[in-house]
Short mmCIF file of C-alpha atoms in Angstrom, two decimals:
data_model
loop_
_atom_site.label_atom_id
_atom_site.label_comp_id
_atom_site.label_asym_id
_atom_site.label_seq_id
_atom_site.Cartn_x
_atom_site.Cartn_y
_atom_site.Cartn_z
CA UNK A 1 0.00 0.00 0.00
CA UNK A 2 2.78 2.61 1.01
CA UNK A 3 4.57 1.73 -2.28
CA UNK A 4 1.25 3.18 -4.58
CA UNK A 5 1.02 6.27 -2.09
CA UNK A 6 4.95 6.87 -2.87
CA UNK A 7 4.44 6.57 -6.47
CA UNK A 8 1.47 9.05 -6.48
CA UNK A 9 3.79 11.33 -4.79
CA UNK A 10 6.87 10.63 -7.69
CA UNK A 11 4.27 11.40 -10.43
CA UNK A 12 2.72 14.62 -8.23
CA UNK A 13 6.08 16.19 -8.23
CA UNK A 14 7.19 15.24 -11.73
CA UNK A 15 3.55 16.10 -13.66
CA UNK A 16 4.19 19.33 -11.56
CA UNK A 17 7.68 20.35 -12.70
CA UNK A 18 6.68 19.32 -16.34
CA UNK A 19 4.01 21.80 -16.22
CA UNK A 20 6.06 24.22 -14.80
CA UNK A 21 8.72 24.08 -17.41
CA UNK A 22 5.81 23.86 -20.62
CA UNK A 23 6.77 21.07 -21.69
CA UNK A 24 3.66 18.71 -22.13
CA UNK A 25 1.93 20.56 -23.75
CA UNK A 26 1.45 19.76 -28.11
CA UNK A 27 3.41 22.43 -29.59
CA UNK A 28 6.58 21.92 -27.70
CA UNK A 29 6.55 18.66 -28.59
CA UNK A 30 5.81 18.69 -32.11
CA UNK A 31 7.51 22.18 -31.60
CA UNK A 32 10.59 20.14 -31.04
CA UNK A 33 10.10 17.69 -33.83
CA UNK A 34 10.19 20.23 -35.94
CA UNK A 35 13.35 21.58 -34.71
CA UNK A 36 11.51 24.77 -33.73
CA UNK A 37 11.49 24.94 -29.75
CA UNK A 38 14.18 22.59 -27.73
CA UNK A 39 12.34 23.08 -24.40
CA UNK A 40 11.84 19.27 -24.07
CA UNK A 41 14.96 18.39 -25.20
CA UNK A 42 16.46 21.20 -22.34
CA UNK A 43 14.00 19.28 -19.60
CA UNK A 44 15.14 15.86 -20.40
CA UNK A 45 18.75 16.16 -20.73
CA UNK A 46 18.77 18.43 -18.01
CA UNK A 47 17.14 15.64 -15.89
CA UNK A 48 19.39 13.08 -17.65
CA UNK A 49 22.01 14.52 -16.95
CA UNK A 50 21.11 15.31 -12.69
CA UNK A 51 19.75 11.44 -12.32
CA UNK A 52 23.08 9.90 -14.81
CA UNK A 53 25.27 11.46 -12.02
CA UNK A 54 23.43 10.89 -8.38
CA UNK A 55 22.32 7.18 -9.64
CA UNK A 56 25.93 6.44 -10.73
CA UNK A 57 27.24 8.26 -7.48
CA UNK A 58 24.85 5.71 -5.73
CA UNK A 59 25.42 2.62 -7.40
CA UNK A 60 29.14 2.54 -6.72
CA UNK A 61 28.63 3.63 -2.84
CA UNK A 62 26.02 0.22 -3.27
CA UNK A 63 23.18 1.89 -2.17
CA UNK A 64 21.16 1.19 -5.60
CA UNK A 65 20.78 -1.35 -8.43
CA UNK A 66 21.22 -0.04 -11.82
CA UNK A 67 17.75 -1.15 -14.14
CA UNK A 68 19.07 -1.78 -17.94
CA UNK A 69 16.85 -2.76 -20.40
CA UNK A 70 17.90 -5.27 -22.91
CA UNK A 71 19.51 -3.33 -26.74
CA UNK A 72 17.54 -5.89 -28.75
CA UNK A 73 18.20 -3.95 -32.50
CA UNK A 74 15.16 -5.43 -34.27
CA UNK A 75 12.95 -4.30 -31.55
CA UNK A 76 14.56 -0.94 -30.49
CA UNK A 77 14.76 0.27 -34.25
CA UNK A 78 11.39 -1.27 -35.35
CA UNK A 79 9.61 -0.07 -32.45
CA UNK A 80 10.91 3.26 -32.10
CA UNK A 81 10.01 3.69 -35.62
CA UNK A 82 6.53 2.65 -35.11
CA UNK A 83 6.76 5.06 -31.72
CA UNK A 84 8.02 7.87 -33.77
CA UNK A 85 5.37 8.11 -36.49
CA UNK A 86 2.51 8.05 -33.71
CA UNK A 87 4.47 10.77 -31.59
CA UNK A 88 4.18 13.12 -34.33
CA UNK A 89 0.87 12.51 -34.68
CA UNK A 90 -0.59 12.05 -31.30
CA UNK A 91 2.12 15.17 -30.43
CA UNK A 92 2.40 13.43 -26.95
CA UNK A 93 4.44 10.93 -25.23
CA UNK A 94 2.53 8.19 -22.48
CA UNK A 95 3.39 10.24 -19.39
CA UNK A 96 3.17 13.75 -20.65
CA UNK A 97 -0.54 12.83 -22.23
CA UNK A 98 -1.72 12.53 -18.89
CA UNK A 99 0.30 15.87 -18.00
CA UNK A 100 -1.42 17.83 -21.02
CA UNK A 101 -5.15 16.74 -19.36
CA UNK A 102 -3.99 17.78 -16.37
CA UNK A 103 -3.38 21.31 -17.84
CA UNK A 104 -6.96 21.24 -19.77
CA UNK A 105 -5.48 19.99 -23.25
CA UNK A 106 -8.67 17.43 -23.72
CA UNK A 107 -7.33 16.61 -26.97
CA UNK A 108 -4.66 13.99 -25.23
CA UNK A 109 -7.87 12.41 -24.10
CA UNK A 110 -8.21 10.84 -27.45
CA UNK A 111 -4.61 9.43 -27.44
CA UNK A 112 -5.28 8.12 -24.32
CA UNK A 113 -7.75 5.46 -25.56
CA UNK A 114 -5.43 5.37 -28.49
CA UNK A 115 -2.60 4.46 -26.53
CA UNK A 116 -4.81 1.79 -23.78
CA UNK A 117 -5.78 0.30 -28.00
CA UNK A 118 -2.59 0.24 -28.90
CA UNK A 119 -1.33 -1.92 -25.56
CA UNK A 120 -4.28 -4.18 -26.09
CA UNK A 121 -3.43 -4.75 -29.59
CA UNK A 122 0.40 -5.43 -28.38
CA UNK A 123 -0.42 -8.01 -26.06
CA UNK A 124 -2.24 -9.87 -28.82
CA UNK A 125 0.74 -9.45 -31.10
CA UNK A 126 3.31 -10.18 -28.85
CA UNK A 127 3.65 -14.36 -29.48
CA UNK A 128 4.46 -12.94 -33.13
CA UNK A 129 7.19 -10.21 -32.32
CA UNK A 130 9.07 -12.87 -29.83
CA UNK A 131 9.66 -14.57 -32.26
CA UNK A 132 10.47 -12.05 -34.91
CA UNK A 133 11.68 -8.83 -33.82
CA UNK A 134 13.39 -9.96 -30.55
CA UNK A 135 15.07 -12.16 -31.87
CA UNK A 136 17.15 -9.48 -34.25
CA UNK A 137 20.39 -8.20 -32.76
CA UNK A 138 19.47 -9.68 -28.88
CA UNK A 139 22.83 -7.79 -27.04
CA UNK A 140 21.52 -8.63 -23.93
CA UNK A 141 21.87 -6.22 -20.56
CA UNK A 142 25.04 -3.87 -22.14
CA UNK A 143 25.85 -0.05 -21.75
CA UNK A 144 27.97 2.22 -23.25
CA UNK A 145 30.62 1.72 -20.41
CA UNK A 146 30.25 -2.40 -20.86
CA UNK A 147 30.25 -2.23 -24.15
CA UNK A 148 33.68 -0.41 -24.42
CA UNK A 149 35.08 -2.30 -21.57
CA UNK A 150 35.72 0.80 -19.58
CA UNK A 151 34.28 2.64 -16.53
CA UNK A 152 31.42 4.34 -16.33
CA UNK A 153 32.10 7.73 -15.36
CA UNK A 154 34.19 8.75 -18.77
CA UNK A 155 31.17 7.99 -20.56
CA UNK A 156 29.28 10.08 -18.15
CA UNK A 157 32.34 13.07 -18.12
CA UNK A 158 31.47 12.82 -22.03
CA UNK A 159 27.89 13.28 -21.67
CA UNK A 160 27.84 16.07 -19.58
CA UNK A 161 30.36 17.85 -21.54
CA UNK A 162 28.33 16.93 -25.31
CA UNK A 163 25.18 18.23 -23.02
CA UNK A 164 26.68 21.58 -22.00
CA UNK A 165 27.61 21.95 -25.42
CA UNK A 166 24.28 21.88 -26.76
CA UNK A 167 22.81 23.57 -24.35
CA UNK A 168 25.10 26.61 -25.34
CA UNK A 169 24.48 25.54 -28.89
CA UNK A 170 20.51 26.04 -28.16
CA UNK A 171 20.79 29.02 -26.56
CA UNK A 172 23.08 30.85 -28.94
CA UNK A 173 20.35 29.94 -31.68
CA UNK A 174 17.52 31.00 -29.98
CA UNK A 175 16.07 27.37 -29.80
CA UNK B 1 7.66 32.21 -8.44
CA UNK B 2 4.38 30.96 -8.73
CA UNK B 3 2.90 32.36 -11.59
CA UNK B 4 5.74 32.16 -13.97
CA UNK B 5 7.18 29.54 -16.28
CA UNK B 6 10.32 27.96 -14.92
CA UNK B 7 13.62 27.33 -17.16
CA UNK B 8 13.40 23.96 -18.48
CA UNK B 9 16.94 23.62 -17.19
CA UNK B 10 15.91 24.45 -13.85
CA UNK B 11 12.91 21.67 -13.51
CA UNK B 12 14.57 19.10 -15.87
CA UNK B 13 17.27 18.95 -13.03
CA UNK B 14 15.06 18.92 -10.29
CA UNK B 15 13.35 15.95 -12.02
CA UNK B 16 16.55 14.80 -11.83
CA UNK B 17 17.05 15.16 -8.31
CA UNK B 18 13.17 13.39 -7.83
CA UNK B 19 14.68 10.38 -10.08
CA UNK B 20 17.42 9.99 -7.94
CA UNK B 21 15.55 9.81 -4.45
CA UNK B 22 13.22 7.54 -6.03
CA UNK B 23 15.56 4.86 -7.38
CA UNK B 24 17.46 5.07 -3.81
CA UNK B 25 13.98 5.02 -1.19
CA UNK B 26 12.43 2.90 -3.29
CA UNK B 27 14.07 1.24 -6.32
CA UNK B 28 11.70 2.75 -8.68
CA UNK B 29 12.75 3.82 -11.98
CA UNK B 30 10.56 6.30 -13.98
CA UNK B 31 8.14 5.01 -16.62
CA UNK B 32 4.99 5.04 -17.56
CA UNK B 33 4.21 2.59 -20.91
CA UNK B 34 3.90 -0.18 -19.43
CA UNK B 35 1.05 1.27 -17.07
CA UNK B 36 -1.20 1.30 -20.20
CA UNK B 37 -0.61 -2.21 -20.75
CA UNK B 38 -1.96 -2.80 -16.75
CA UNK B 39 -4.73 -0.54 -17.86
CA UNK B 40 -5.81 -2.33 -20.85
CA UNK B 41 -5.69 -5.33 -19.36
CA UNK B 42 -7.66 -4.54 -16.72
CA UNK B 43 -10.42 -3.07 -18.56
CA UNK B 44 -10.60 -6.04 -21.10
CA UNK B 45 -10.60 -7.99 -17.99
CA UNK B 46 -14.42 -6.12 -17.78
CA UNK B 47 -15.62 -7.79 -21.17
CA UNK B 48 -13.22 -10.78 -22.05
CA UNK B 49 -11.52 -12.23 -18.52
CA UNK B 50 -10.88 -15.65 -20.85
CA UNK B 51 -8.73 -14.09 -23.11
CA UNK B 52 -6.96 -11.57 -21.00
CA UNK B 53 -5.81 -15.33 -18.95
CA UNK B 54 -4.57 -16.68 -22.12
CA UNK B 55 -2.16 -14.00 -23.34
CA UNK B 56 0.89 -14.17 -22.22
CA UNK B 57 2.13 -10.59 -22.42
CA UNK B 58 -0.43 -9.61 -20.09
CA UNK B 59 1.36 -12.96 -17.23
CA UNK B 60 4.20 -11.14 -17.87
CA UNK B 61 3.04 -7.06 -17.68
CA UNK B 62 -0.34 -8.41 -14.75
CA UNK B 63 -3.37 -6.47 -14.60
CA UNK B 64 -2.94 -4.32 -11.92
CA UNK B 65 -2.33 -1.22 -10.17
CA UNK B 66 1.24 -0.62 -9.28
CA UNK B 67 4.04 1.85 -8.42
CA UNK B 68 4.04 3.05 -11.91
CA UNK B 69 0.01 3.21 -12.29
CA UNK B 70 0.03 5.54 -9.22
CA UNK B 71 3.26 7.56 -10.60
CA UNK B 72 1.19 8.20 -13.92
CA UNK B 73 -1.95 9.09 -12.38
CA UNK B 74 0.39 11.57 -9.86
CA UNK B 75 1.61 13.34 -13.14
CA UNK B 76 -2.62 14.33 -14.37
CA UNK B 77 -2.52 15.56 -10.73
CA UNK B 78 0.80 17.12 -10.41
CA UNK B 79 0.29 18.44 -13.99
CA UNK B 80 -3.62 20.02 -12.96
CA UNK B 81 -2.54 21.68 -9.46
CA UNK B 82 0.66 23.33 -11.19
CA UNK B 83 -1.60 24.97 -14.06
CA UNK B 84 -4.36 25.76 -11.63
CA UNK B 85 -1.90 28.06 -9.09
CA UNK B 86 -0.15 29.29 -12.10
CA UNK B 87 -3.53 30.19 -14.02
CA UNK B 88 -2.08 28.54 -17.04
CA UNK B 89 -5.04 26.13 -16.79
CA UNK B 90 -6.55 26.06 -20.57
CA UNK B 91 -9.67 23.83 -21.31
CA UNK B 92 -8.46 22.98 -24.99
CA UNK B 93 -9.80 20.31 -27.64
CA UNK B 94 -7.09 21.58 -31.15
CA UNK B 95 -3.91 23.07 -29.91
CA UNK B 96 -2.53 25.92 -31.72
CA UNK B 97 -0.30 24.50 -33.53
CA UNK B 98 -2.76 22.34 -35.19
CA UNK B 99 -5.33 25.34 -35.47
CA UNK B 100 -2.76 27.62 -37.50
CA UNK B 101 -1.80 24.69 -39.80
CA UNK B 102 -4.82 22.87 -40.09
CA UNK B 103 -8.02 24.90 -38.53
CA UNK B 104 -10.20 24.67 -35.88
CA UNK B 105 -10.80 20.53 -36.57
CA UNK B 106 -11.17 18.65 -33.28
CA UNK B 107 -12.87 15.57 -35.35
CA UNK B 108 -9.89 15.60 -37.76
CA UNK B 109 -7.14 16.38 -34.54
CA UNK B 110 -9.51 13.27 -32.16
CA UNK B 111 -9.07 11.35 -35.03
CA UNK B 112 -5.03 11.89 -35.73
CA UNK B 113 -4.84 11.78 -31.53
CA UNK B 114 -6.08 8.67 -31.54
CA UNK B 115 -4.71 6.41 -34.04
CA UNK B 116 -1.13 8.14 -33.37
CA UNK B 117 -1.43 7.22 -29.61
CA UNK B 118 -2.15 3.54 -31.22
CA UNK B 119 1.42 3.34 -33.19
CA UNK B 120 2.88 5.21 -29.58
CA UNK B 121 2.14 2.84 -27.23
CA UNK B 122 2.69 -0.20 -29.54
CA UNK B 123 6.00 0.82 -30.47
CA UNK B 124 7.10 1.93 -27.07
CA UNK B 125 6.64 -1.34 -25.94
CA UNK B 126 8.26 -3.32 -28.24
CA UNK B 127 11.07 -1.19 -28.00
CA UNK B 128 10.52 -1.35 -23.96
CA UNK B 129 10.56 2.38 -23.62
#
């Protein structure tokens, strides 16, 4: 029970600092697929960058676990594919479609059922793509740092520095 | 403070901060695909229990309300009291966007809403987003 009160609490605080910063709404998203408006891009990699450091931080005092999901090619490409076709056209992601309702954009309302269609239609599928897309390029559990054999924090030293750089980049631009 | 927008910089890495409390108090990682799938399934569960038992996907993603369900229905809330105290609260059925390209079409934008929030969620899960 005290687990689904805490996770009310996670969303309350995240739907609230997404509002805050603009960023659920439909035209910053398809603002930044168009390469007009980088708000969203400036939230997330801001919040990449903040979580990349504190989880890492964590993880080698062993106070967390690290959660990596599987780089499966067939299914990452294909599906983020498929994922990017409906962004542009729904113009929300899953969590920020309940954000924009929350802010009175009743048009996410519509993705929503889309979206609770699209899961149902998934789980019917799903025999089918096990045995087709995930079985294309299966790399199992690997990150950057694995991958390369290395340490993790270069890789995150890189990020934050490629992340600064855009940022600046952004700015300069007017993005 | 209130009333005004806040840098994108500035609550992207206080998100950041609220990821990293969560994954250490509680293990939780942010999501919030696979709370659809728990969501359909419980609402086929209403008209076809049979078949919701004999798929698979939905043994291994159960019917239920969860961490995550609870996160996602935190962000409508979260998202609702931060527009309400900033009076950025808009009742809205064709963003603007869409009404300076396209007109005022909320049939046409329901429509495109719909079937794109179809080819989201199936694609975020098979790429496990």
């Amino acid at each position: 029970m005290e687990i689904i009160i805490i996770g009310l609490i996670t969303g309350f605080l995240f739907g609230f600092l997404l509002q805050k910063a603009r960023v659920v709404r439909y035209d910053k998203q398809v603002g930044a697929l168009r390469l007009l408006d980088m708000t969203i891009i400036k939230f997330m990699f801001s919040a990449i960058l903040v979580s990349m450091v504190g989880v890492y931080f964590l993880y080698d005092l062993g106070q967390v676990d690290l959660s990596i999901k599987s780089t499966v090619l067939g299914a990452n490409i294909v599906g983020g594919l498929i994922f990017g076709l409906g962004w542009g056209m729904l113009g929300y992601c899953p969590g920020t479609a309940l954000g924009a309702m929350g802010e009175g954009r009743m048009d996410a309302l519509w993705g929503i059922l889309g979206m609770l269609a699209g899961a149902s239609l998934f789980a019917e599928a799903f025999p089918f793509l096990r045995d087709t897309v995930y079985e294309w390029g299966d790399f199992g559990e690997i990150t950057l740092a694995s991958a390369l054999n290395i340490n993790h924090w270069p890789v995150i030293v890189v990020f934050i520095i490629a992340g600064l750089l855009l940022f600046v980049w952004f700015e300069r631009r007017g993005l | 403070m209130f009333k005004r927008t806040w840098s994108p910089y500035f609550a992207g890495a206080l998100s950041g901060v609220v990821v990293i409390l969560s994954v250490w108090i509680v293990d939780k990682y942010f999501g919030a695909s696979t709370s659809f799938v728990r969501a359909a399934g419980m609402l086929e569960s209403l008209v076809a229990p049979e078949r919701v038992a004999q798929l698979e996907y939905f043994q291994r993603v159960t019917p239920q309300i969860d961490w995550q369900w609870m996160f996602v229905i935190g962000i409508l809330a979260g998202s609702f009291i931060a527009a309400i105290t900033s009076g950025s609260f808009k009742l809205q059925w064709v963003p603007d966007m869409w009404q300076k390209r396209f007109g005022f079409s909320p049939f046409k934008r329901g429509i495109t809403a719909f079937f794109g929030g179809v080819l989201v969620m199936f694609g975020a899960r098979m790429a496990d987003g």
